[in-house]
Backbone as a chain_set.jsonl record, in Angstrom:
{"seq": "XXXXXXXXXXXXXXXXXXXXXXXXXXXXXXXXXXXXXXXXXXXXXXXXXXXXXXXXXXXXXXXXXXXXXXXXXXXXXXXXXXXXXXXXXXXXXXXXXXXXXXXXXXXXXXXXXXXXXXXXXXXXXXXXXXXXXXXXXXXXXXXXXXXXXXXXXXXXXXXXXXXXXXXXXXXXXXXXXXXXXXXXXXXXXXXXXXXXXXXXXXXXXXXXXXXXXXXXXXX", "coords": {"N": [[13.763, -3.991, 94.904], [10.421, -2.84, 94.232], [7.266, -3.115, 96.041], [4.501, -4.619, 94.611], [1.242, -3.498, 94.255], [-1.961, -4.428, 93.669], [-4.64, -2.671, 93.208], [-8.076, -2.86, 93.722], [-11.286, -1.85, 92.885], [-14.29, -2.109, 94.766], [-17.087, -4.356, 94.079], [-20.367, -3.728, 92.616], [-22.483, -1.803, 94.664], [-25.555, -1.366, 96.591], [-25.973, 1.387, 96.848], [-24.416, 2.393, 94.741], [-25.95, 1.57, 92.543], [-28.184, 3.144, 92.911], [-27.221, 5.642, 92.668], [-26.287, 7.108, 94.879], [-24.383, 8.945, 97.274], [-21.759, 7.438, 98.962], [-19.4, 7.468, 100.705], [-18.268, 6.87, 103.931], [-20.448, 5.422, 104.739], [-22.208, 2.255, 104.87], [-23.404, 0.462, 102.764], [-24.543, -2.708, 101.443], [-23.369, -5.021, 98.855], [-25.276, -5.226, 95.828], [-27.505, -7.372, 93.87], [-26.432, -7.335, 91.313], [-23.787, -6.672, 91.877], [-22.989, -8.973, 93.296], [-23.152, -10.83, 91.252], [-21.173, -9.806, 89.607], [-18.96, -10.485, 91.154], [-19.116, -13.272, 91.064], [-18.441, -13.73, 88.416], [-16.099, -12.183, 88.019], [-14.24, -12.441, 90.212], [-12.883, -15.026, 90.196], [-11.415, -14.645, 87.844], [-9.796, -12.463, 88.472], [-8.263, -13.641, 90.492], [-6.971, -15.669, 89.047], [-5.44, -14.166, 87.267], [-3.73, -12.905, 89.009], [-2.316, -14.863, 90.464], [-0.01, -15.084, 91.886], [-0.197, -13.429, 94.045], [0.336, -12.709, 97.453], [-1.335, -12.14, 99.572], [-4.544, -10.716, 100.493], [-5.663, -7.537, 101.045], [-8.115, -5.362, 102.555], [-10.473, -2.665, 102.676], [-12.474, -2.1, 105.579], [-15.157, -1.729, 105.174], [-18.276, -3.14, 104.153], [-18.9, -3.497, 101.41], [-16.459, -3.567, 100.21], [-15.091, -5.564, 101.7], [-16.594, -7.869, 101.224], [-16.142, -8.182, 98.508], [-13.353, -8.571, 98.573], [-13.169, -10.977, 100.002], [-14.242, -12.832, 98.21], [-12.322, -12.815, 96.159], [-10.04, -13.589, 97.608], [-10.798, -16.129, 98.505], [-10.821, -17.496, 96.097], [-8.128, -17.436, 95.574], [-7.139, -18.76, 97.735], [-5.967, -17.516, 99.983], [-5.258, -15.392, 102.837], [-7.467, -12.82, 104.122], [-7.055, -9.484, 105.024], [-8.338, -7.008, 106.935], [-8.29, -3.467, 106.852], [-8.549, -0.312, 108.155], [-7.401, 1.882, 106.997], [-7.774, 1.736, 104.318], [-10.297, 2.573, 103.828], [-13.08, 4.345, 102.289], [-13.018, 7.879, 101.577], [-14.244, 10.001, 104.118], [-17.171, 11.703, 103.648], [-18.681, 13.595, 104.917], [-21.45, 15.785, 105.187], [-22.43, 15.07, 102.726], [-22.855, 12.383, 102.502], [-25.012, 9.715, 101.733], [-26.719, 11.185, 100.161], [-28.462, 11.814, 97.026], [-26.546, 11.892, 94.074], [-27.202, 13.747, 92.069], [-28.382, 15.811, 93.443], [-26.592, 17.087, 95.067], [-25.245, 19.615, 94.809], [-27.22, 21.545, 95.166], [-28.448, 20.758, 97.567], [-26.42, 20.638, 99.524], [-24.466, 22.943, 99.3], [-22.039, 24.048, 100.376], [-20.639, 21.825, 101.369], [-20.445, 20.395, 99.011], [-18.837, 22.095, 97.445], [-16.513, 21.985, 98.978], [-15.814, 19.292, 98.665], [-15.19, 19.224, 95.958], [-13.039, 20.879, 95.871], [-9.598, 21.642, 95.154], [-7.812, 21.991, 97.12], [-5.78, 20.358, 99.325], [-6.116, 20.455, 102.051], [-8.689, 21.034, 102.626], [-11.42, 20.39, 104.47], [-14.524, 18.524, 104.62], [-17.676, 19.756, 105.423], [-19.51, 18.5, 108.239], [-18.047, 16.508, 109.436], [-16.35, 15.397, 107.581], [-13.42, 14.177, 105.789], [-10.302, 15.737, 104.795], [-8.408, 15.846, 101.71], [-5.682, 15.498, 102.244], [-5.618, 14.038, 104.638], [-6.563, 11.542, 103.796], [-4.519, 10.885, 101.997], [-2.366, 10.646, 103.785], [-3.041, 8.428, 105.411], [-3.098, 6.445, 103.488], [-0.426, 6.461, 102.565], [0.836, 5.649, 104.902], [-0.178, 3.041, 105.147], [0.85, 1.869, 102.768], [3.6, 2.119, 103.228], [3.919, 0.427, 105.388], [3.296, -2.175, 104.356], [5.279, -2.383, 102.47], [7.538, -2.75, 103.951], [7.767, -5.428, 104.338], [9.167, -6.441, 102.28], [9.865, -7.141, 98.738], [6.982, -8.076, 96.969], [3.777, -9.233, 95.782], [0.603, -7.923, 96.347], [-2.96, -7.815, 96.782], [-5.321, -5.218, 97.097], [-8.401, -4.234, 98.172], [-10.508, -1.549, 97.641], [-11.87, 1.769, 97.362], [-13.622, 4.092, 95.151], [-13.091, 6.896, 95.581], [-10.721, 6.791, 97.063], [-9.034, 5.611, 95.181], [-8.919, 7.688, 93.398], [-7.342, 9.513, 94.821], [-4.958, 8.054, 94.934], [-4.334, 7.922, 92.211], [-3.804, 10.637, 91.693], [-1.587, 11.035, 93.277], [0.708, 9.71, 92.403], [4.23, 9.257, 91.954], [5.147, 9.412, 89.406], [3.665, 11.305, 87.986], [3.829, 12.739, 85.634], [3.283, 10.966, 83.653], [0.599, 10.663, 83.389], [-0.758, 11.232, 81.099], [-0.823, 8.915, 79.661], [-2.97, 7.507, 80.464], [-6.061, 6.033, 79.737], [-8.503, 6.356, 80.945], [-11.747, 7.686, 81.255], [-14.168, 8.093, 82.609], [-13.944, 7.677, 85.345], [-13.205, 5.116, 87.841], [-14.413, 1.962, 87.334], [-16.673, -0.457, 88.87], [-15.11, -3.261, 90.303], [-12.858, -2.869, 88.802], [-9.304, -2.713, 88.129], [-6.331, -1.164, 89.416], [-2.97, -0.613, 89.187], [-0.066, -0.292, 91.18], [3.353, 0.449, 92.064], [5.107, 0.24, 95.005], [7.376, 1.973, 97.069], [9.776, 1.715, 99.829], [9.482, 3.991, 101.359], [6.852, 4.565, 101.273], [5.898, 5.956, 99.11], [4.646, 5.93, 95.693], [4.439, 4.58, 92.35], [2.36, 4.833, 89.547], [0.762, 2.604, 87.283], [-0.179, 4.014, 84.754], [-0.997, 3.534, 82.128], [-2.596, 1.274, 82.101], [-4.566, 1.885, 83.848], [-7.545, 1.593, 85.742], [-8.522, -0.666, 84.488], [-11.033, -2.786, 83.28], [-11.01, -5.514, 82.86], [-11.687, -7.877, 84.191], [-14.377, -8.207, 84.137], [-15.319, -7.873, 81.537], [-17.731, -8.313, 79.112], [-19.783, -8.139, 80.957], [-19.473, -5.915, 82.409], [-20.531, -2.811, 83.829], [-21.185, 0.622, 82.847], [-18.647, 2.855, 83.912], [-18.918, 3.897, 87.232], [-18.432, 6.512, 89.168], [-19.329, 7.297, 91.605], [-18.809, 8.143, 94.879]], "CA": [[12.546, -4.056, 94.098], [9.245, -2.323, 94.932], [6.121, -3.984, 96.281], [3.409, -4.367, 93.657], [-0.082, -3.509, 94.866], [-3.07, -4.428, 92.715], [-5.789, -2.053, 93.852], [-9.325, -3.242, 93.059], [-12.477, -1.212, 93.441], [-15.327, -3.063, 95.148], [-18.187, -4.616, 93.156], [-21.462, -2.76, 92.707], [-23.282, -1.769, 95.885], [-26.909, -0.837, 96.454], [-25.899, 2.833, 96.651], [-23.949, 2.617, 93.374], [-27.077, 1.392, 91.627], [-29.146, 4.236, 93.136], [-26.48, 6.898, 92.479], [-26.191, 7.796, 96.164], [-23.018, 9.118, 97.767], [-21.527, 6.469, 100.029], [-18.421, 7.826, 101.709], [-18.034, 5.79, 104.881], [-21.641, 4.615, 104.993], [-21.843, 0.854, 104.619], [-24.399, -0.346, 102.053], [-24.009, -3.974, 100.926], [-23.442, -5.252, 97.418], [-26.58, -5.653, 95.327], [-27.444, -8.619, 93.107], [-25.49, -7.139, 90.205], [-22.453, -6.77, 92.454], [-22.697, -10.375, 93.593], [-22.9, -11.488, 89.968], [-19.839, -9.364, 89.194], [-17.987, -11.301, 91.879], [-19.154, -14.641, 90.547], [-17.718, -13.741, 87.144], [-14.806, -11.516, 88.007], [-13.286, -12.82, 91.258], [-11.961, -16.072, 89.725], [-10.522, -14.094, 86.829], [-8.789, -11.668, 89.17], [-7.367, -14.575, 91.174], [-6.15, -16.343, 88.042], [-4.476, -13.202, 86.73], [-2.774, -12.528, 90.067], [-2.146, -16.077, 91.266], [1.192, -14.938, 92.704], [-0.44, -12.507, 95.163], [0.556, -13.407, 98.718], [-2.448, -11.895, 100.486], [-5.53, -9.73, 100.056], [-6.065, -6.532, 102.028], [-9.39, -4.749, 102.208], [-11.227, -1.753, 103.531], [-13.382, -2.847, 106.448], [-16.547, -1.528, 104.761], [-18.729, -4.441, 103.673], [-18.868, -3.622, 99.948], [-15.086, -3.94, 99.882], [-14.677, -6.822, 102.331], [-17.246, -8.97, 100.506], [-15.372, -8.318, 97.262], [-12.045, -9.127, 98.901], [-13.311, -12.368, 100.409], [-14.446, -13.65, 97.01], [-11.027, -12.949, 95.473], [-9.138, -14.35, 98.471], [-11.212, -17.531, 98.496], [-10.358, -18.076, 94.828], [-6.673, -17.542, 95.681], [-6.811, -19.535, 98.943], [-5.078, -16.73, 100.843], [-5.942, -14.672, 103.903], [-7.958, -11.448, 103.957], [-6.688, -8.629, 106.152], [-9.081, -5.748, 106.895], [-7.488, -2.326, 107.303], [-9.369, 0.904, 108.054], [-6.717, 2.888, 106.179], [-8.253, 1.6, 102.94], [-11.677, 3.055, 103.767], [-13.41, 5.497, 101.459], [-12.96, 9.186, 102.229], [-15.463, 10.432, 104.799], [-17.672, 12.828, 102.86], [-19.47, 14.524, 105.731], [-22.873, 15.987, 104.932], [-22.814, 14.547, 101.412], [-23.099, 10.94, 102.561], [-26.403, 9.298, 101.671], [-27.512, 12.042, 99.273], [-28.377, 11.534, 95.589], [-25.497, 12.678, 93.433], [-27.771, 14.835, 91.279], [-28.905, 16.866, 94.316], [-25.555, 17.546, 95.995], [-24.898, 21.036, 94.679], [-28.304, 22.352, 95.727], [-28.774, 20.36, 98.935], [-25.291, 20.919, 100.423], [-23.509, 23.67, 98.459], [-20.729, 24.218, 101.019], [-19.983, 20.52, 101.383], [-20.142, 20.043, 97.623], [-17.682, 22.889, 97.039], [-15.346, 21.461, 99.678], [-15.489, 18.006, 98.031], [-14.603, 19.476, 94.643], [-11.862, 21.736, 96.017], [-8.279, 21.04, 94.937], [-7.01, 22.249, 98.315], [-5.709, 19.09, 100.065], [-6.439, 20.669, 103.456], [-10.095, 21.422, 102.727], [-12.299, 19.359, 105.021], [-15.914, 18.582, 104.177], [-18.556, 19.959, 106.58], [-20.223, 17.317, 108.709], [-17.107, 15.485, 109.885], [-15.635, 14.807, 106.464], [-11.967, 14.267, 105.726], [-9.65, 16.445, 103.7], [-7.614, 14.959, 100.884], [-4.394, 15.213, 102.884], [-5.801, 12.963, 105.617], [-6.629, 10.289, 103.042], [-3.168, 10.62, 101.493], [-1.492, 10.233, 104.875], [-3.325, 7.048, 105.833], [-2.67, 5.563, 102.406], [1.034, 6.378, 102.593], [1.176, 4.846, 106.066], [-0.48, 1.661, 104.783], [1.81, 1.408, 101.761], [4.916, 2.01, 103.862], [3.919, -0.764, 106.25], [3.38, -3.429, 103.6], [6.551, -2.415, 101.742], [8.582, -3.201, 104.867], [7.86, -6.89, 104.261], [10.0, -6.809, 101.14], [9.187, -7.245, 97.44], [5.901, -9.054, 96.893], [2.56, -8.711, 95.17], [-0.598, -8.061, 97.155], [-4.181, -7.205, 96.277], [-5.981, -4.386, 98.1], [-9.723, -3.833, 97.698], [-10.783, -0.245, 98.219], [-13.015, 2.56, 96.911], [-13.37, 5.012, 94.056], [-12.448, 8.132, 96.023], [-9.344, 6.449, 97.433], [-8.284, 5.408, 93.945], [-8.666, 9.017, 92.851], [-6.183, 10.077, 95.525], [-3.774, 7.308, 94.488], [-4.07, 8.374, 90.846], [-3.224, 11.982, 91.732], [-0.376, 11.097, 94.095], [1.822, 8.935, 91.882], [5.478, 10.001, 91.726], [5.324, 9.552, 87.966], [2.479, 12.007, 87.515], [4.007, 13.235, 84.267], [2.838, 9.926, 82.733], [-0.86, 10.556, 83.417], [-1.272, 11.329, 79.722], [-0.948, 7.564, 79.128], [-4.184, 6.902, 80.993], [-7.218, 6.118, 78.864], [-9.719, 6.47, 81.736], [-12.535, 8.872, 80.941], [-15.333, 8.294, 83.474], [-13.723, 7.151, 86.678], [-12.862, 3.702, 88.003], [-15.622, 1.157, 87.432], [-16.718, -1.519, 89.87], [-14.228, -4.411, 90.1], [-11.721, -2.512, 87.949], [-8.026, -2.753, 88.843], [-5.347, -0.102, 89.241], [-1.739, -1.225, 89.687], [0.997, 0.62, 91.582], [4.567, -0.093, 92.672], [5.317, 1.0, 96.235], [8.72, 1.957, 97.652], [9.785, 1.557, 101.286], [9.085, 5.241, 102.013], [5.409, 4.709, 101.144], [5.536, 6.607, 97.85], [4.271, 4.932, 94.688], [4.354, 4.879, 90.924], [1.143, 4.259, 88.978], [0.733, 2.103, 85.906], [-1.267, 4.813, 84.188], [-1.44, 3.021, 80.828], [-3.636, 0.252, 82.301], [-5.36, 2.326, 84.997], [-8.994, 1.381, 85.697], [-8.852, -1.771, 83.592], [-12.203, -3.564, 83.666], [-10.906, -6.78, 82.135], [-12.224, -9.018, 84.926], [-15.801, -8.321, 83.881], [-15.539, -7.909, 80.096], [-19.049, -7.874, 78.634], [-20.742, -7.957, 82.044], [-19.159, -4.671, 83.111], [-21.384, -1.648, 83.648], [-20.445, 1.855, 82.648], [-17.95, 3.26, 85.133], [-19.699, 4.697, 88.166], [-17.439, 7.043, 90.099], [-19.994, 7.814, 92.801], [-18.004, 7.729, 96.035]], "C": [[11.354, -3.531, 94.893], [8.217, -3.422, 95.197], [5.014, -3.623, 95.297], [2.073, -4.52, 94.372], [-1.122, -3.408, 93.756], [-4.3, -3.91, 93.459], [-7.045, -2.375, 93.041], [-10.472, -2.488, 93.713], [-13.53, -2.29, 93.711], [-16.365, -3.247, 94.035], [-19.358, -3.674, 93.463], [-22.277, -2.913, 93.985], [-24.697, -1.255, 95.585], [-26.893, 0.668, 96.204], [-25.35, 3.178, 95.264], [-25.124, 2.586, 92.402], [-28.075, 2.545, 91.728], [-28.498, 5.612, 92.997], [-26.515, 7.766, 93.741], [-24.734, 7.869, 96.591], [-22.812, 8.228, 98.991], [-20.588, 6.997, 101.098], [-18.163, 6.648, 102.623], [-19.325, 5.141, 105.395], [-21.383, 3.212, 104.453], [-22.951, 0.04, 103.949], [-23.772, -1.634, 101.525], [-23.972, -3.993, 99.399], [-24.879, -5.612, 97.036], [-26.418, -6.92, 94.494], [-26.492, -8.511, 91.922], [-24.062, -7.265, 90.713], [-22.056, -8.204, 92.768], [-22.432, -11.162, 92.314], [-21.537, -11.073, 89.411], [-18.762, -10.19, 89.888], [-17.952, -12.729, 91.365], [-18.335, -14.758, 89.26], [-16.269, -13.289, 87.31], [-13.791, -11.971, 89.036], [-12.364, -13.955, 90.815], [-10.986, -15.57, 88.666], [-9.417, -13.26, 87.476], [-7.779, -12.585, 89.865], [-6.445, -15.284, 90.195], [-5.067, -15.416, 87.504], [-3.389, -12.872, 87.741], [-2.566, -13.705, 91.026], [-0.914, -16.022, 92.165], [1.013, -13.945, 93.846], [-0.366, -13.274, 96.482], [-0.575, -13.218, 99.718], [-3.38, -10.85, 99.875], [-5.868, -8.825, 101.233], [-7.399, -5.93, 101.593], [-9.766, -3.647, 103.183], [-12.175, -2.578, 104.386], [-14.85, -2.635, 106.1], [-17.021, -2.742, 103.957], [-18.684, -4.578, 102.153], [-17.476, -4.001, 99.459], [-14.726, -5.313, 100.455], [-15.347, -8.031, 101.679], [-16.526, -9.246, 99.19], [-14.037, -9.009, 97.535], [-12.139, -10.605, 99.263], [-13.494, -13.278, 99.2], [-13.129, -13.866, 96.268], [-10.078, -13.816, 96.291], [-9.499, -15.827, 98.505], [-10.741, -18.221, 97.217], [-8.85, -18.284, 94.825], [-6.22, -18.48, 96.793], [-5.741, -18.822, 99.777], [-5.93, -15.99, 101.873], [-6.434, -13.301, 103.434], [-7.601, -10.677, 105.217], [-7.42, -7.302, 105.999], [-8.233, -4.626, 107.483], [-8.283, -1.042, 107.069], [-8.706, 1.978, 107.201], [-7.114, 2.819, 104.714], [-9.701, 2.051, 102.773], [-11.826, 4.201, 102.755], [-13.226, 6.782, 102.269], [-14.298, 9.482, 102.898], [-15.929, 11.719, 104.126], [-18.695, 13.685, 103.604], [-20.935, 14.568, 105.359], [-23.346, 15.464, 103.582], [-23.243, 13.082, 101.466], [-24.6, 10.628, 102.604], [-27.269, 10.102, 100.725], [-27.416, 11.575, 97.824], [-27.351, 12.447, 94.941], [-26.059, 13.901, 92.705], [-28.216, 16.018, 92.133], [-27.832, 17.526, 95.181], [-25.37, 19.054, 95.984], [-25.955, 21.925, 95.307], [-28.556, 22.036, 97.192], [-27.681, 20.749, 99.932], [-24.208, 21.682, 99.645], [-22.123, 23.824, 99.076], [-19.954, 22.902, 101.027], [-19.591, 20.1, 99.972], [-18.91, 20.798, 97.137], [-16.402, 22.387, 97.705], [-14.884, 20.152, 99.055], [-14.759, 18.221, 96.71], [-13.344, 20.335, 94.703], [-10.57, 20.966, 95.753], [-7.327, 21.295, 96.102], [-6.956, 20.972, 99.147], [-6.055, 19.22, 101.538], [-7.9, 21.056, 103.674], [-10.932, 20.255, 103.242], [-13.728, 19.568, 104.525], [-16.809, 18.746, 105.406], [-19.339, 18.694, 106.929], [-19.296, 16.187, 109.109], [-16.315, 14.831, 108.779], [-14.134, 15.023, 106.524], [-11.516, 15.237, 104.639], [-8.798, 15.448, 102.92], [-6.298, 14.568, 101.525], [-4.515, 14.085, 103.896], [-5.885, 11.602, 104.937], [-5.245, 9.905, 102.545], [-2.262, 10.073, 102.587], [-1.772, 8.805, 105.319], [-2.959, 6.048, 104.746], [-1.161, 5.362, 102.421], [1.497, 5.521, 103.757], [0.935, 3.363, 105.789], [0.554, 1.113, 103.802], [3.201, 1.209, 102.361], [5.003, 0.742, 104.704], [4.051, -2.047, 105.44], [4.689, -3.518, 102.826], [7.693, -2.886, 102.635], [8.78, -4.704, 104.812], [8.692, -7.358, 103.078], [9.192, -6.967, 99.873], [8.168, -8.385, 97.424], [4.791, -8.446, 96.052], [1.405, -8.956, 96.125], [-1.761, -7.417, 96.413], [-4.8, -6.4, 97.41], [-7.299, -3.885, 97.518], [-10.142, -2.555, 98.419], [-11.915, 0.443, 97.449], [-12.616, 3.582, 95.853], [-12.665, 6.288, 94.459], [-10.997, 7.921, 96.423], [-8.493, 6.285, 96.18], [-8.019, 6.73, 93.232], [-7.474, 9.681, 93.504], [-4.895, 9.369, 95.109], [-3.362, 7.769, 93.088], [-3.344, 9.715, 90.844], [-1.862, 12.021, 92.401], [0.81, 10.315, 93.585], [3.054, 9.786, 91.619], [5.746, 10.241, 90.25], [4.132, 10.253, 87.33], [2.598, 12.56, 86.111], [3.547, 12.208, 83.228], [1.317, 9.78, 82.705], [-1.469, 10.604, 82.019], [-1.472, 9.947, 79.096], [-2.279, 6.915, 79.512], [-5.351, 7.116, 80.04], [-8.536, 6.254, 79.609], [-10.442, 7.769, 81.413], [-13.648, 9.136, 81.948], [-15.135, 7.715, 84.867], [-13.442, 5.656, 86.665], [-14.135, 2.9, 88.214], [-15.545, 0.117, 88.535], [-15.906, -2.724, 89.404], [-13.123, -4.133, 89.074], [-10.448, -2.505, 88.789], [-7.153, -1.568, 88.458], [-4.064, -0.582, 89.919], [-0.713, -0.143, 90.017], [2.192, -0.174, 92.098], [4.968, 0.82, 93.816], [6.76, 0.849, 96.71], [8.633, 1.956, 99.177], [9.397, 2.839, 102.027], [7.589, 5.492, 101.909], [4.963, 5.441, 99.894], [5.278, 5.538, 96.791], [4.33, 5.51, 93.278], [3.146, 4.144, 90.358], [1.398, 3.705, 87.578], [-0.435, 2.781, 85.191], [-1.826, 4.224, 82.894], [-2.558, 1.987, 80.964], [-4.596, 0.633, 83.427], [-6.852, 2.113, 84.739], [-9.398, 0.307, 84.696], [-10.046, -2.554, 84.129], [-12.193, -4.964, 83.095], [-11.499, -7.973, 82.874], [-13.712, -9.235, 84.654], [-16.134, -8.442, 82.402], [-16.968, -7.47, 79.78], [-20.062, -7.668, 79.74], [-20.526, -6.634, 82.772], [-20.189, -3.586, 82.805], [-20.529, -0.458, 83.276], [-19.819, 2.252, 83.985], [-18.824, 4.189, 85.954], [-18.74, 5.214, 89.227], [-18.096, 7.683, 91.313], [-19.296, 7.271, 94.032], [-18.827, 6.917, 97.023]], "O": [[11.278, -3.75, 96.102], [8.301, -4.516, 94.639], [4.64, -2.457, 95.171], [1.808, -5.539, 95.01], [-1.159, -2.433, 93.004], [-4.917, -4.633, 94.242], [-7.073, -2.186, 91.825], [-10.614, -2.485, 94.936], [-13.638, -3.263, 92.965], [-16.501, -2.393, 93.159], [-19.334, -2.928, 94.442], [-22.705, -4.012, 94.339], [-24.988, -0.78, 94.487], [-27.708, 1.175, 95.433], [-25.781, 4.165, 94.669], [-25.268, 3.463, 91.551], [-28.737, 2.884, 90.747], [-29.159, 6.633, 93.187], [-26.738, 8.975, 93.683], [-23.947, 6.967, 96.306], [-23.599, 8.265, 99.938], [-20.932, 6.983, 102.28], [-17.87, 5.548, 102.155], [-19.298, 4.395, 106.374], [-20.453, 3.001, 103.675], [-23.394, -0.966, 104.502], [-22.586, -1.648, 101.194], [-24.484, -3.086, 98.743], [-25.605, -6.223, 97.82], [-25.324, -7.48, 94.418], [-25.824, -9.482, 91.567], [-23.22, -7.887, 90.065], [-20.916, -8.603, 92.532], [-21.586, -12.056, 92.294], [-20.831, -11.887, 88.815], [-17.761, -10.552, 89.27], [-16.882, -13.326, 91.245], [-17.633, -15.746, 89.04], [-15.341, -13.924, 86.81], [-12.589, -11.902, 88.776], [-11.156, -13.864, 91.037], [-9.846, -16.031, 88.607], [-8.253, -13.337, 87.081], [-6.575, -12.327, 89.825], [-5.264, -15.478, 90.483], [-3.923, -15.827, 87.309], [-2.252, -12.59, 87.363], [-2.633, -13.547, 92.245], [-0.785, -16.816, 93.096], [1.976, -13.645, 94.551], [-0.937, -14.357, 96.61], [-0.756, -14.043, 100.613], [-3.052, -10.196, 98.885], [-6.305, -9.292, 102.284], [-7.765, -5.981, 100.418], [-9.419, -3.694, 104.363], [-12.63, -3.641, 103.962], [-15.712, -3.297, 106.676], [-16.258, -3.306, 103.172], [-18.45, -5.677, 101.651], [-17.323, -4.665, 98.434], [-14.122, -6.133, 99.763], [-14.742, -9.099, 101.589], [-16.328, -10.399, 98.808], [-13.643, -9.922, 96.81], [-11.281, -11.396, 98.871], [-12.952, -14.383, 99.172], [-12.851, -14.97, 95.802], [-9.39, -14.677, 95.742], [-8.616, -16.683, 98.532], [-10.318, -19.377, 97.242], [-8.344, -19.189, 94.162], [-5.078, -18.939, 96.807], [-4.759, -19.423, 100.212], [-7.158, -15.969, 101.788], [-5.901, -12.711, 102.495], [-7.815, -11.151, 106.333], [-7.166, -6.554, 105.055], [-7.544, -4.814, 108.485], [-8.646, -0.721, 105.937], [-9.382, 2.892, 106.729], [-6.825, 3.739, 103.948], [-10.268, 1.922, 101.688], [-10.875, 4.907, 102.419], [-13.275, 6.763, 103.499], [-15.357, 9.242, 102.318], [-15.185, 12.697, 104.042], [-19.477, 14.41, 102.989], [-21.588, 13.533, 105.229], [-24.549, 15.422, 103.325], [-23.925, 12.603, 100.56], [-25.349, 11.196, 103.399], [-28.428, 9.753, 100.5], [-26.401, 11.001, 97.428], [-27.301, 13.642, 95.233], [-25.451, 14.972, 92.729], [-28.408, 17.115, 91.609], [-28.14, 18.436, 95.952], [-25.342, 19.691, 97.037], [-25.631, 22.946, 95.912], [-28.847, 22.936, 97.979], [-27.982, 21.145, 101.058], [-23.147, 21.126, 99.362], [-21.125, 23.739, 98.361], [-18.76, 22.873, 100.729], [-18.527, 19.516, 99.766], [-18.036, 20.217, 96.493], [-15.339, 22.364, 97.085], [-13.681, 19.924, 98.928], [-13.824, 17.491, 96.382], [-12.657, 20.499, 93.695], [-10.46, 19.786, 96.087], [-6.174, 20.867, 96.074], [-7.996, 20.531, 99.639], [-6.268, 18.212, 102.213], [-8.297, 21.373, 104.796], [-11.128, 19.26, 102.544], [-14.088, 20.653, 104.068], [-16.71, 17.953, 106.342], [-19.766, 17.935, 106.059], [-19.706, 15.027, 109.122], [-15.668, 13.81, 109.007], [-13.641, 15.919, 107.208], [-12.25, 15.518, 103.692], [-8.505, 14.352, 103.399], [-5.843, 13.435, 101.372], [-3.611, 13.256, 104.005], [-5.342, 10.619, 105.442], [-4.838, 8.748, 102.652], [-1.484, 9.149, 102.352], [-0.838, 8.047, 105.577], [-2.554, 4.925, 105.047], [-0.674, 4.237, 102.304], [2.446, 4.749, 103.621], [1.755, 2.522, 106.158], [1.072, 0.013, 103.994], [3.893, 0.244, 102.037], [6.033, 0.069, 104.728], [4.84, -2.921, 105.799], [5.164, -4.619, 102.552], [8.708, -3.37, 102.135], [9.836, -5.208, 105.194], [8.895, -8.559, 102.902], [7.962, -6.933, 99.915], [8.47, -9.511, 97.818], [4.862, -7.281, 95.661], [1.244, -10.058, 96.651], [-1.567, -6.581, 95.53], [-4.806, -6.845, 98.558], [-7.314, -3.196, 96.498], [-10.132, -2.49, 99.648], [-12.816, -0.226, 96.942], [-11.438, 3.896, 95.681], [-11.744, 6.731, 93.773], [-10.144, 8.766, 96.157], [-7.361, 6.765, 96.127], [-7.01, 6.875, 92.541], [-6.68, 10.339, 92.832], [-3.858, 10.011, 94.948], [-2.179, 7.979, 92.82], [-2.389, 9.912, 90.093], [-1.065, 12.921, 92.138], [1.835, 10.253, 94.264], [2.943, 10.906, 91.12], [6.481, 11.158, 89.884], [3.65, 9.849, 86.272], [1.588, 12.826, 85.46], [3.431, 12.539, 82.048], [0.8, 8.866, 82.062], [-2.559, 10.081, 81.786], [-2.203, 9.811, 78.115], [-2.662, 5.891, 78.946], [-5.602, 8.233, 79.589], [-9.593, 6.267, 78.979], [-9.819, 8.826, 81.311], [-14.042, 10.288, 82.131], [-16.108, 7.302, 85.499], [-13.441, 5.018, 85.612], [-14.862, 3.138, 89.178], [-14.47, -0.155, 89.069], [-16.006, -3.147, 88.253], [-12.523, -5.066, 88.541], [-10.498, -2.317, 90.004], [-7.222, -1.047, 87.345], [-4.079, -0.921, 91.102], [-0.512, 0.796, 89.246], [2.055, -1.324, 92.514], [5.149, 2.024, 93.629], [7.299, -0.257, 96.75], [7.563, 2.167, 99.749], [9.024, 2.782, 103.199], [7.098, 6.51, 102.396], [3.763, 5.54, 99.638], [5.648, 4.377, 96.97], [4.279, 6.719, 93.055], [2.933, 2.968, 90.655], [2.158, 4.278, 86.797], [-1.517, 2.212, 85.042], [-3.008, 4.4, 82.597], [-3.376, 1.833, 80.057], [-5.356, -0.21, 83.905], [-7.355, 2.412, 83.656], [-10.486, 0.362, 84.122], [-10.065, -2.941, 85.298], [-13.252, -5.547, 82.866], [-11.791, -8.991, 82.247], [-14.244, -10.316, 84.91], [-17.14, -9.057, 82.049], [-17.368, -6.365, 80.146], [-21.113, -7.075, 79.496], [-21.308, -6.273, 83.652], [-20.657, -3.458, 81.674], [-19.303, -0.508, 83.371], [-20.392, 2.013, 85.049], [-19.398, 5.146, 85.434], [-18.285, 4.457, 90.084], [-17.487, 8.521, 91.978], [-19.205, 6.056, 94.207], [-18.308, 6.489, 98.053]]}, "num_chains": 1, "name": "protein.A"}
């Protein structure tokens, strides 16, 4: 049996609210994000009460989210840098609306479909993100069949979405505007680190219901 990983995007950060590119910068959650946790973390814990542990990116917007869910579950939180957002080089900290004009080369590299295209300013290529994710998934799958929660970032979830072995089922996905804050994406991981996505429920925002904001896919 595969290992089930419930991937959760972090709650709303200060940069999300201001439509700034985050990458591996580390803005905290804002008041809306903290309210999202107050409402949504207990719901996530109740829905996944059989999760054995909670993993998280070490960036504070993710780790704060993970701690709220883990406290509701009464399980440990394990920080792992492999769950970090993609490093976006010269784009980090810029307003999304200004990217194309302010950093045209970096913007083009970010939008490139070439997995080996790095982003100027020390940014990662897609392949580097894929490799660290696969390494993380392979490691947790070695522990045998289980369910875990992993709190991560929008750009990472985009790579997971694209890399599923069952990519022919993407047509089942109803997502239109990216993965919203505190939305979940479920995958099943095999021992080789590959995964299958539950595309039909991808980016579910059920933990927030009426308190959910429009999906903000700003990295």
